[in-house]
Amino acid sequence: MPEYRPLFGSLVLATIGDQLARLALTVLVFQRTGSPVLSALTFAIGYLPWVVGGPVLAALADRLPRHRVMVVSDLARAGLVAVMAIPGVPLPALLGLLLLVSVGAPPYEAARAALTADILTGDRYVVATSVAGIVLQLAQVVGFLLGGLLVTALSPSLGLLLNAATFAVSGLWLLGGLRSRPAPLDPDAPAAQSVWRDTAAGLRLVLGDRRLVAVVTLLWVGVLLNNAHEGIGPALSDELSGGQSLVGVLLAVHPAGAVVGGVVVGRFCPPQLRERLVTPLVVLSVAATAAAGLAARLPDRDLAVPLFVAALAVAGFGSAWSIPLNVAFVQAVPPAARGRALGIAMAGMFAVQGLGALAAGAAADLVPASTVVLLTGLVGLPLVVGPLLGLVRTRPPAGVPVAGPSGP
């Protein structure tokens, strides 16, 4: 799989740099303003393009050569982040540049996901999805911990400069490692369709299939509940009397737990068992989030911090439900429409991730951050019931063959 190496390696690099920069900016805003909602807004602003134009931007992955979409997105983001790294850039300008950087994410992510399914066949795709999920969670851990170290010991500007370097290396690696492919063409539609029609066709495909609706609904609700606490990391650290040095640890522990969960589900569970584990894993993840909120409210801080960290790690372990959901989604989508369909799924995923962080920040201006985490878990338990029932009802009968990523 020579082409998969640059595809995978470049994503790991970009993920480390992206998490590092996101943490650096979030802490910078909290230090300057002392406002949980403004720091959460900084964390969430990177997801805004997914909310406003994610499906439209992602449709470019089906209209243009996918490798070219990825290279241009990475190199453009490298240049913009390099400008952000200049010391003394005003805060409004930093946020505006962050928004521009984020515009490159929807086409890049849609092209990457679709190209992965093009390159890998059969069970290789399933294994690669599992391994990629594990390594990306590790990349988030490294990015958050490195970001916390740099913010505490050095400066946010250095974190941004490293982020620019990772984007540049990623783009050049893709340029040299991926072979040229023509833009995918949908055999059931005219090649000259507009991007708006492409997007509408992708929406009809996803919303018109009960199986796809069930998968994306659970994916979006699960991500909303799993990641809401990320936007209030600085406020949580303050409440736990850990200072800003604890922020990186609080944000890293959830993906660290997800690494363990990914290994267990992806490596040791047979394919027929993986989807059946989704329900217990989702419930475990949400319940552990509520437990983390309770732990953080303990008066003994020496006990509260390790219990909070342990509960978040368990919640991260439960988030391994995403592995079988990703596979189920790709199996249900025709190859020529994967860029649009995956773009819509990821648009919703990143949108709820950003909105969840922003809502958590707004709530943390009214109540303690630990209460926000507790309420996320308590409200989340009834929220996941409907999507879980939909997933079970649309599960293919045992013994019925399912199309793989490269077709039947």
Coordinates of C-alpha atoms in Angstrom, one line a residue:
M1 CA 0.0 0.0 0.0
P2 CA 2.6 2.6 -1.0
E3 CA 0.1 5.3 -1.7
Y4 CA -1.6 4.9 1.7
R5 CA 1.6 5.8 3.6
P6 CA 1.7 9.5 2.5
L7 CA -2.1 9.7 2.8
F8 CA -1.9 8.4 6.4
G9 CA 1.3 10.0 7.5
S10 CA 0.4 13.5 6.3
L11 CA -2.9 13.3 8.2
V12 CA -1.1 12.4 11.4
L13 CA 1.3 15.3 10.9
A14 CA -1.5 17.8 10.2
T15 CA -3.6 16.5 13.2
I16 CA -0.7 17.0 15.7
G17 CA -0.1 20.5 14.4
D18 CA -3.8 21.4 14.3
Q19 CA -4.5 20.3 17.9
L20 CA -1.4 22.0 19.1
A21 CA -2.5 25.3 17.5
R22 CA -6.1 25.0 18.6
L23 CA -5.0 24.6 22.2
A24 CA -2.5 27.4 22.0
L25 CA -5.2 29.9 20.6
T26 CA -7.8 28.8 23.1
V27 CA -5.5 29.3 26.1
L28 CA -4.3 32.6 24.6
V29 CA -7.9 33.9 24.5
F30 CA -8.7 32.7 28.0
Q31 CA -5.6 34.4 29.3
R32 CA -6.4 37.7 27.7
T33 CA -10.1 37.8 28.4
G34 CA -10.8 35.3 31.3
S35 CA -14.0 34.4 29.5
P36 CA -15.0 30.7 29.1
V37 CA -17.4 31.5 26.3
L38 CA -14.8 33.5 24.3
S39 CA -12.2 30.7 24.7
A40 CA -14.8 28.2 23.6
L41 CA -15.7 30.4 20.6
T42 CA -12.0 30.3 19.6
F43 CA -12.0 26.5 19.9
A44 CA -15.3 26.3 17.9
I45 CA -14.6 28.8 15.2
G46 CA -12.5 26.2 13.3
Y47 CA -15.6 24.2 12.7
L48 CA -17.7 27.2 11.4
P49 CA -17.0 26.4 7.7
W50 CA -18.4 22.9 8.2
V51 CA -21.6 24.5 9.5
V52 CA -22.0 27.2 6.8
G53 CA -20.7 25.4 3.7
G54 CA -19.3 22.0 4.6
P55 CA -21.3 19.9 2.1
V56 CA -20.7 22.4 -0.7
L57 CA -17.0 22.6 -0.1
A58 CA -16.7 18.8 0.4
A59 CA -18.4 18.3 -3.0
L60 CA -15.1 19.5 -4.6
A61 CA -13.7 16.1 -3.7
D62 CA -16.0 14.5 -6.4
R63 CA -15.6 17.3 -9.0
L64 CA -11.8 17.7 -8.9
P65 CA -8.9 15.3 -8.6
R66 CA -8.8 14.2 -5.0
H67 CA -5.1 14.3 -4.6
R68 CA -4.9 17.8 -6.0
V69 CA -7.6 19.0 -3.6
M70 CA -5.6 17.7 -0.6
V71 CA -2.3 19.2 -1.7
V72 CA -3.7 22.7 -2.4
S73 CA -5.7 22.7 0.9
D74 CA -2.6 21.8 2.9
L75 CA -0.2 24.3 1.3
A76 CA -2.7 27.1 1.5
R77 CA -3.3 26.4 5.2
A78 CA 0.5 26.3 5.8
G79 CA 0.8 29.9 4.4
L80 CA -2.1 31.3 6.4
V81 CA -1.0 29.7 9.7
A82 CA 2.5 31.1 9.1
V83 CA 1.0 34.6 9.1
M84 CA -0.8 33.8 12.3
A85 CA 2.5 32.8 14.0
I86 CA 3.9 36.4 13.6
P87 CA 4.1 37.8 17.1
G88 CA 1.8 40.7 17.9
V89 CA -1.0 39.9 15.4
P90 CA -4.2 41.3 17.0
L91 CA -6.7 38.8 18.4
P92 CA -9.5 39.7 15.9
A93 CA -7.0 39.1 13.0
L94 CA -5.9 35.8 14.5
L95 CA -9.5 34.6 14.6
G96 CA -10.2 35.8 11.1
L97 CA -7.2 33.9 9.8
L98 CA -8.2 30.8 11.8
L99 CA -11.6 31.0 10.0
L100 CA -9.8 31.1 6.6
V101 CA -7.6 28.2 7.6
S102 CA -10.7 26.2 8.5
V103 CA -12.2 26.7 5.0
G104 CA -9.6 24.2 3.7
A105 CA -10.8 21.4 6.0
P106 CA -14.0 20.3 4.4
P107 CA -12.6 19.6 0.9
Y108 CA -9.4 18.1 2.4
E109 CA -11.3 15.7 4.7
A110 CA -13.8 14.6 2.1
A111 CA -11.1 14.0 -0.4
R112 CA -8.9 12.1 2.1
A113 CA -11.8 9.8 3.2
A114 CA -12.9 9.1 -0.3
L115 CA -9.4 8.5 -1.6
T116 CA -8.7 6.1 1.3
A117 CA -11.7 4.0 0.2
D118 CA -10.4 4.1 -3.4
I119 CA -6.9 2.9 -2.5
L120 CA -7.8 0.2 0.0
T121 CA -10.1 -2.8 -0.7
G122 CA -12.1 -5.2 1.3
D123 CA -11.0 -5.8 4.9
R124 CA -7.9 -3.7 4.4
Y125 CA -10.2 -0.7 4.6
V126 CA -11.7 -1.9 7.8
V127 CA -8.3 -2.6 9.4
A128 CA -6.9 0.7 8.1
T129 CA -9.8 2.6 9.5
S130 CA -9.3 1.1 12.9
V131 CA -5.5 1.7 12.9
A132 CA -6.0 5.3 11.6
G133 CA -8.5 6.0 14.3
I134 CA -6.1 4.8 16.9
V135 CA -3.1 6.7 15.6
L136 CA -5.1 9.9 15.1
Q137 CA -6.2 9.7 18.7
L138 CA -2.5 9.4 19.7
A139 CA -1.8 12.3 17.4
Q140 CA -4.4 14.4 19.3
V141 CA -2.8 13.3 22.6
V142 CA 0.6 14.4 21.4
G143 CA -0.8 17.7 20.0
F144 CA -2.7 18.6 23.2
L145 CA 0.2 17.7 25.5
L146 CA 2.8 19.4 23.3
G147 CA 0.5 22.4 23.1
G148 CA 0.1 22.6 26.8
L149 CA 3.8 22.4 27.3
L150 CA 4.6 25.1 24.7
V151 CA 1.9 27.5 26.1
T152 CA 3.1 27.1 29.6
A153 CA 6.9 27.2 28.9
L154 CA 7.2 29.2 25.7
S155 CA 4.5 31.0 23.6
P156 CA 1.5 30.3 21.5
S157 CA 3.3 31.7 18.5
L158 CA 5.7 28.8 18.5
G159 CA 2.8 26.4 18.5
L160 CA 1.3 28.1 15.5
L161 CA 4.7 28.0 13.7
L162 CA 4.9 24.3 14.2
N163 CA 1.4 23.9 12.9
A164 CA 2.4 25.8 9.7
A165 CA 5.3 23.4 9.3
T166 CA 3.2 20.3 9.7
F167 CA 0.8 21.5 7.0
A168 CA 3.7 22.3 4.6
V169 CA 5.3 18.9 5.1
S170 CA 2.0 17.2 4.7
G171 CA 1.2 18.9 1.4
L172 CA 4.7 18.2 0.0
W173 CA 4.5 14.5 1.1
L174 CA 1.1 14.1 -0.7
L175 CA 2.4 15.9 -3.8
G176 CA 5.3 13.4 -4.1
G177 CA 3.5 10.3 -2.8
L178 CA 0.1 10.1 -4.5
R179 CA -0.3 9.3 -8.2
S180 CA -2.5 11.4 -10.4
R181 CA -6.1 10.4 -10.7
P182 CA -8.9 12.0 -12.7
A183 CA -11.8 13.6 -11.0
P184 CA -14.5 11.0 -10.1
L185 CA -17.5 11.0 -12.4
D186 CA -20.9 9.8 -11.3
P187 CA -22.2 7.5 -14.1
D188 CA -25.8 8.3 -13.2
A189 CA -25.6 12.1 -13.5
P190 CA -24.3 14.5 -16.2
A191 CA -20.6 15.4 -15.7
A192 CA -21.4 19.1 -16.1
Q193 CA -23.6 19.4 -13.0
S194 CA -23.0 22.4 -10.8
V195 CA -21.4 22.0 -7.4
W196 CA -24.8 23.0 -5.9
R197 CA -26.5 20.1 -7.7
D198 CA -23.7 17.8 -6.6
T199 CA -24.3 18.8 -3.0
A200 CA -28.1 18.4 -3.3
A201 CA -27.6 15.0 -4.8
G202 CA -25.4 14.0 -1.9
L203 CA -28.0 15.3 0.6
R204 CA -30.7 13.3 -1.1
L205 CA -28.5 10.2 -1.1
V206 CA -27.8 10.4 2.7
L207 CA -31.3 11.6 3.8
G208 CA -33.1 9.2 1.5
D209 CA -31.5 6.1 2.9
R210 CA -32.7 4.9 6.3
R211 CA -29.5 3.1 7.0
L212 CA -27.4 6.2 6.3
V213 CA -29.7 8.4 8.3
A214 CA -29.4 6.1 11.3
V215 CA -25.6 6.0 11.1
V216 CA -25.1 9.8 10.7
T217 CA -27.6 10.7 13.4
L218 CA -25.9 8.5 16.0
L219 CA -22.5 9.8 14.8
W220 CA -23.5 13.4 15.2
V221 CA -25.2 13.0 18.6
G222 CA -22.3 10.9 19.9
V223 CA -19.7 13.4 18.8
L224 CA -21.7 16.3 20.3
L225 CA -21.7 14.6 23.7
N226 CA -18.1 13.3 23.6
N227 CA -16.4 16.6 22.6
A228 CA -18.4 19.3 24.3
H229 CA -15.9 19.5 27.2
E230 CA -13.0 20.4 24.9
G231 CA -14.2 24.0 24.5
I232 CA -14.1 24.6 28.3
G233 CA -10.7 23.0 29.0
P234 CA -9.2 26.2 30.5
A235 CA -12.2 26.8 32.7
L236 CA -12.2 23.2 33.9
S237 CA -8.5 23.4 34.7
D238 CA -9.1 26.6 36.7
E239 CA -11.9 25.0 38.6
L240 CA -9.8 22.0 39.5
S241 CA -7.0 24.4 40.6
G242 CA -4.6 23.0 38.1
G243 CA -3.8 26.2 36.2
Q244 CA -3.1 26.3 32.5
S245 CA -0.5 23.5 32.8
L246 CA -3.4 21.0 33.4
V247 CA -5.3 22.0 30.2
G248 CA -3.3 19.8 27.9
V249 CA -3.7 16.8 30.2
L250 CA -7.5 17.3 30.5
L251 CA -7.9 17.5 26.7
A252 CA -5.5 14.6 26.0
V253 CA -6.9 12.0 28.3
H254 CA -10.1 11.4 26.3
P255 CA -8.3 10.6 23.0
A256 CA -5.9 8.5 25.1
G257 CA -8.8 6.4 26.2
A258 CA -10.0 6.2 22.7
V259 CA -6.7 4.7 21.6
V260 CA -7.2 1.8 24.0
G261 CA -10.8 1.4 22.9
G262 CA -9.8 1.5 19.2
V263 CA -7.2 -1.3 19.8
V264 CA -9.8 -3.5 21.5
V265 CA -12.6 -3.0 19.0
G266 CA -10.5 -2.8 15.9
R267 CA -7.9 -5.5 16.6
F268 CA -9.6 -8.1 18.9
C269 CA -13.2 -8.0 17.9
P270 CA -14.4 -9.9 14.9
P271 CA -16.3 -7.9 12.2
Q272 CA -19.7 -9.4 13.1
L273 CA -19.3 -8.3 16.7
R274 CA -18.2 -4.7 16.1
E275 CA -21.5 -3.1 15.3
R276 CA -23.2 -5.0 18.1
L277 CA -20.8 -3.3 20.5
V278 CA -21.9 0.2 19.4
T279 CA -24.8 0.4 21.9
P280 CA -22.9 -0.6 25.1
L281 CA -20.0 1.6 24.0
V282 CA -22.2 4.6 23.5
V283 CA -23.9 4.2 26.8
L284 CA -20.5 3.7 28.5
S285 CA -19.1 6.8 27.0
V286 CA -22.0 9.1 27.9
A287 CA -22.4 7.6 31.5
A288 CA -18.6 8.1 32.1
T289 CA -19.0 11.8 31.0
A290 CA -21.6 12.3 33.7
A291 CA -19.3 10.5 36.2
A292 CA -16.5 12.9 35.3
G293 CA -18.8 15.8 36.0
L294 CA -19.6 14.4 39.5
A295 CA -15.9 13.7 40.2
A296 CA -14.9 17.3 39.4
R297 CA -17.4 18.6 42.0
L298 CA -15.7 16.7 44.9
P299 CA -14.3 19.1 47.5
D300 CA -11.1 17.2 47.8
R301 CA -9.1 18.4 44.8
D302 CA -6.4 15.8 45.3
L303 CA -9.1 13.2 44.7
A304 CA -11.2 15.1 42.2
V305 CA -8.5 15.5 39.6
P306 CA -7.5 11.8 39.2
L307 CA -11.1 10.6 39.3
F308 CA -12.1 13.2 36.7
V309 CA -9.2 12.2 34.4
A310 CA -10.0 8.5 34.9
A311 CA -13.7 9.0 34.0
L312 CA -12.8 11.0 30.9
A313 CA -10.4 8.2 29.9
V314 CA -13.3 5.7 30.2
A315 CA -15.5 8.0 28.1
G316 CA -12.7 8.0 25.5
F317 CA -12.6 4.2 25.6
G318 CA -16.3 4.1 24.9
S319 CA -15.9 6.4 21.9
A320 CA -14.5 3.4 20.0
W321 CA -18.2 3.1 18.7
S322 CA -17.1 5.4 15.9
I323 CA -15.0 2.6 14.2
P324 CA -17.9 0.3 13.2
L325 CA -20.1 3.3 12.4
N326 CA -17.5 4.7 9.9
V327 CA -17.3 1.3 8.2
A328 CA -21.1 0.9 8.1
F329 CA -21.4 4.3 6.4
V330 CA -18.8 3.7 3.7
Q331 CA -20.3 0.3 3.0
A332 CA -23.7 1.9 2.3
V333 CA -22.5 4.6 -0.2
P334 CA -21.7 4.1 -3.9
P335 CA -18.0 4.8 -4.7
A336 CA -18.7 7.8 -7.1
A337 CA -20.7 9.6 -4.4
R338 CA -18.4 9.0 -1.5
G339 CA -16.8 12.5 -1.5
R340 CA -20.2 14.2 -1.2
A341 CA -21.7 11.7 1.3
L342 CA -18.6 11.6 3.5
G343 CA -18.5 15.4 3.3
I344 CA -22.1 15.7 4.5
A345 CA -21.4 13.2 7.4
M346 CA -18.2 15.1 8.4
A347 CA -19.9 18.5 8.0
G348 CA -22.5 17.5 10.5
M349 CA -19.9 15.9 12.8
F350 CA -17.6 18.9 12.9
A351 CA -20.6 21.3 13.1
V352 CA -22.0 19.7 16.2
Q353 CA -18.5 19.5 17.6
G354 CA -18.1 23.2 17.3
L355 CA -21.6 24.0 18.4
G356 CA -21.2 21.7 21.4
A357 CA -18.0 23.4 22.5
L358 CA -19.6 26.8 22.0
A359 CA -22.7 25.8 24.0
A360 CA -20.5 24.4 26.8
G361 CA -18.6 27.7 26.9
A362 CA -21.8 29.7 27.1
A363 CA -23.1 27.4 29.9
A364 CA -19.8 27.7 31.8
D365 CA -20.4 31.4 32.0
L366 CA -23.5 30.7 34.0
V367 CA -22.6 27.6 36.0
P368 CA -19.3 25.8 37.0
A369 CA -17.6 24.0 34.2
S370 CA -17.9 20.7 36.1
T371 CA -21.7 21.2 36.1
V372 CA -21.6 21.5 32.3
V373 CA -19.8 18.2 32.0
L374 CA -22.3 16.5 34.4
L375 CA -25.3 17.9 32.5
T376 CA -23.8 16.8 29.2
G377 CA -23.8 13.2 30.4
L378 CA -27.2 13.3 32.1
V379 CA -28.9 14.9 29.1
G380 CA -27.0 12.7 26.7
L381 CA -28.3 9.3 28.0
P382 CA -31.9 9.9 26.8
L383 CA -30.6 11.6 23.7
V384 CA -28.8 8.5 22.3
V385 CA -31.8 6.2 22.7
G386 CA -33.5 7.2 19.5
P387 CA -30.4 7.0 17.3
L388 CA -29.4 3.6 18.8
L389 CA -32.8 2.2 18.0
G390 CA -32.6 3.4 14.5
L391 CA -29.2 1.8 14.0
V392 CA -30.4 -1.6 15.3
R393 CA -33.6 -1.5 13.1
T394 CA -31.6 -0.9 9.9
R395 CA -28.8 -3.4 10.6
P396 CA -28.5 -5.8 7.7
P397 CA -29.7 -9.4 8.5
A398 CA -27.0 -11.8 9.5
G399 CA -25.5 -13.6 6.4
V400 CA -26.4 -10.8 3.9
P401 CA -23.3 -9.7 2.0
V402 CA -22.5 -6.0 2.3
A403 CA -20.7 -3.9 -0.3
G404 CA -17.1 -3.1 0.7
P405 CA -15.4 0.2 0.2
S406 CA -14.4 -0.7 -3.3
G407 CA -17.7 -2.2 -4.3
P408 CA -19.4 -5.6 -4.0

